[in-house]
Amino acid sequence: MKFSEQWLREWVSPQLATQALADQITMAGLEVDAVEPVAAAFEGVVVAEVVEKVPHPDADKLNVCRVDDGSGEPVQVVCGAPNVAVGQKVPFARVGAVLPGDFKIKKAKLRGQESRGMICSASELGLEEETSPGILELPAAAPVGEGFRDWLGLDDHTIEVDLTPNRGDCLSLKGMAREVGVLNRLPVQGPVIAPVAASHDETFPVRVEDAERCPRYLGRLIKGVDVGAETPLWMVERLRRSGIRAIDPVVDVTNYVMLELGQPLHAFDRANLHGAVVVRLAREGERLVLLDGKEITLDDATLVIADERGPLAIAGVMGGEHSGVNSETRDIFLESAYFSPLAVAGQARSYGLHTDASHRFERGVDPRLAREAAERATALLLEITGGEPGPLVEVASAEHLPGEREVRLRAARLEQALGKSLPVDEVAEILERLGMAVETTDQGWQAQAPSWRFDIAIEEDLIEEVARIHGYNRLPVRRPAARLALRPDQEARTPLALLRRQMVARGYQEAVTYSFVAPEMQRALLPEAVSPVLANPISSDLSVMRASLFPGLVRALQHNLNRQQTRVRLFETGLTFRGDLDALHQTPMLGALVCGSREPEGWAGAKSPVDFFDLKGDLESLLAMGGEPEAWRFEPAEHSALHPGQCARVLHRGEEAGWIGTLHPAVRAELGLKVDAVLFEVRLDALTHGRVPAFTPLSRYPEVRRDLAFLVDEELPVQALLDTLRGQAGEWLTECRLFDVYQGKGVPEGRKSVALGLTWQHPSRTLNDEEINQLVDAIVAESRQHLGAELRG
């Protein structure tokens, strides 16, 4: 909801500055999103009248005008606006004026003609975002010589409030004024709305076929309106400051009343109505072209306003293009209705729409407001467009209109919720100021909710109202009695939750399997493992405590493959059990298994299967989370469940921490698996152990890089070469990167070429070539002596 502060203060004006007023509204539970000036800053602009206009002698598109700015002598100004005319009242920037953007008006000559000032457009004054097509024309009653800013009241602010869905009663200036009046104990003075006397007896028939969705519908025929009349500038400005663009006087009046009172209205062109106005559900296949030009097919659950020929509008959402007011309209049928929130809820979104009307009807409009809004709109229309009003026709179903809601509030419950005892009279006064009829009882109060407050239904609603009007900041602050000690955050540990999230982020799903496995499965994977056997198992295939996470993961893989899930990525955390009951070792582990394609199925994705290095990369991402990846090693080894050539022992600081590898072909055959699977398991205590991050100052000195290609035996692990290299490279080595392994032409049989990139950087000086050459020579000599490596030429 966006509204003008000046407009609000015409209803209720507390002795508060703009920001203090916004803060008060926010503290009452109606959050203010923005407070902005209604116009950019400018000065030196006055109301003036064009008294003379002649074509510029040397420019076809310019006119030489003389304007009366109230200074006593007409001022000559050159104007290029196409709509300038003699007799117009216009905003005029005198010499010395400063317009938005710090644009200063000076004396000038345009094609030889003197120009002392500027006739301004709305965009030049910051009143429109888009460039105006011509100058801003003011009403004939605008006083010549008066400051334009003061006359139009531009020292104003727009206040934008972000309302929760339950506060639809504040989607109007009247609703906001009620709130401000309650908060400041001030009376609210709105415009006097009196019934408009009919000047003719003609009516248009109305029939409501769905009273449950439309319990109240009012309509009035107004004949002889002048749609070409000009909407008053004060109304245009109030609409603009509320974020609505002026269109024509009929639409502007309906929008204005909606903003002012909160009741959406709609006007139909009488010439395009046939038979009667009917409120009914749409029929299958009916179509409607909306005011925005969009044609839709109506759903049979949509409430529509129709005539005898077909739909005219979606009830409470948007009117149709065919029946809308246009420049040829002379007679209008003014609609004011109450639609049930449930009848409108979701209808706009189902057609890709969201309108001011649907926004209000979905949240609830005061069911008693329709007549008042129709009378207000009629009076404004007669004032602006003229016309002859007919009698107001009403069709209502009392049984379907919302009834009165009485809610009990207990004093003891109020004190318990607020932590404070409030005087009985103060509580009653707060509820009465909110528009409720209040009766004091032995236990507290009995309140009758006003028709505009749909959100008040239970005792807690009244407690909230009392709390916010009394003031949240006036309620006592009480600390909880329980001891809430903060758990220490061990920065050197990686929480298990983070490890889980990392696995999920890499495309895995967490499996939760039994701690018991089938003895045959465990024997196939871990033939020498010893773990407790259950005396009374759940079933025969769950009779042994697992010695590893592998059996449970492989069984989950079988389960998925049997159900045509060809791409499986699972991980699990849990205890493993090794040894007899008398000497049982329970070790928390994290394990994972992958099977199938490397990437999900897709037209652009390769169908290559996942391999050892894919899973190794996922495991390394977990190892790096502890902040010390150099503490981990992978070394070739043999495991009963893993392929001899695709298996590695995982070491943490030299101690065994887990295993990774491809499932052994013999085991796979024994278990009846037809596809390869790669799996790992690592001790959780090693995974969660890390180090506290520490800052190392960045060197300002250049790096030095050397690339070395070694010929080594093809069986030699690259890790051995890396270890030797780091031992001889010195303390200034910052990076050692393996970037190529090659076997083939140019490399002897049984040998391979390993290319490494080494980077050195000193923290306090530039390293010279002599120092680097010494280190490289030491690396080459040590590698030759201990590994039989030769530098490739």
PDB file of C-alpha atoms in Angstrom, residues 283 316 472 563 743:
ATOM      1  CA  ARG A 283     -19.492 -21.886 -18.658  1.00  0.00           C
ATOM      2  CA  GLY A 316     -13.111  -9.072  -8.543  1.00  0.00           C
ATOM      3  CA  TYR A 472       5.644  -3.693  22.018  1.00  0.00           C
ATOM      4  CA  ARG A 563      14.432 -51.475  -9.751  1.00  0.00           C
ATOM      5  CA  GLN A 743      54.062 -43.023 -22.517  1.00  0.00           C
TER       6      GLN A 743
END
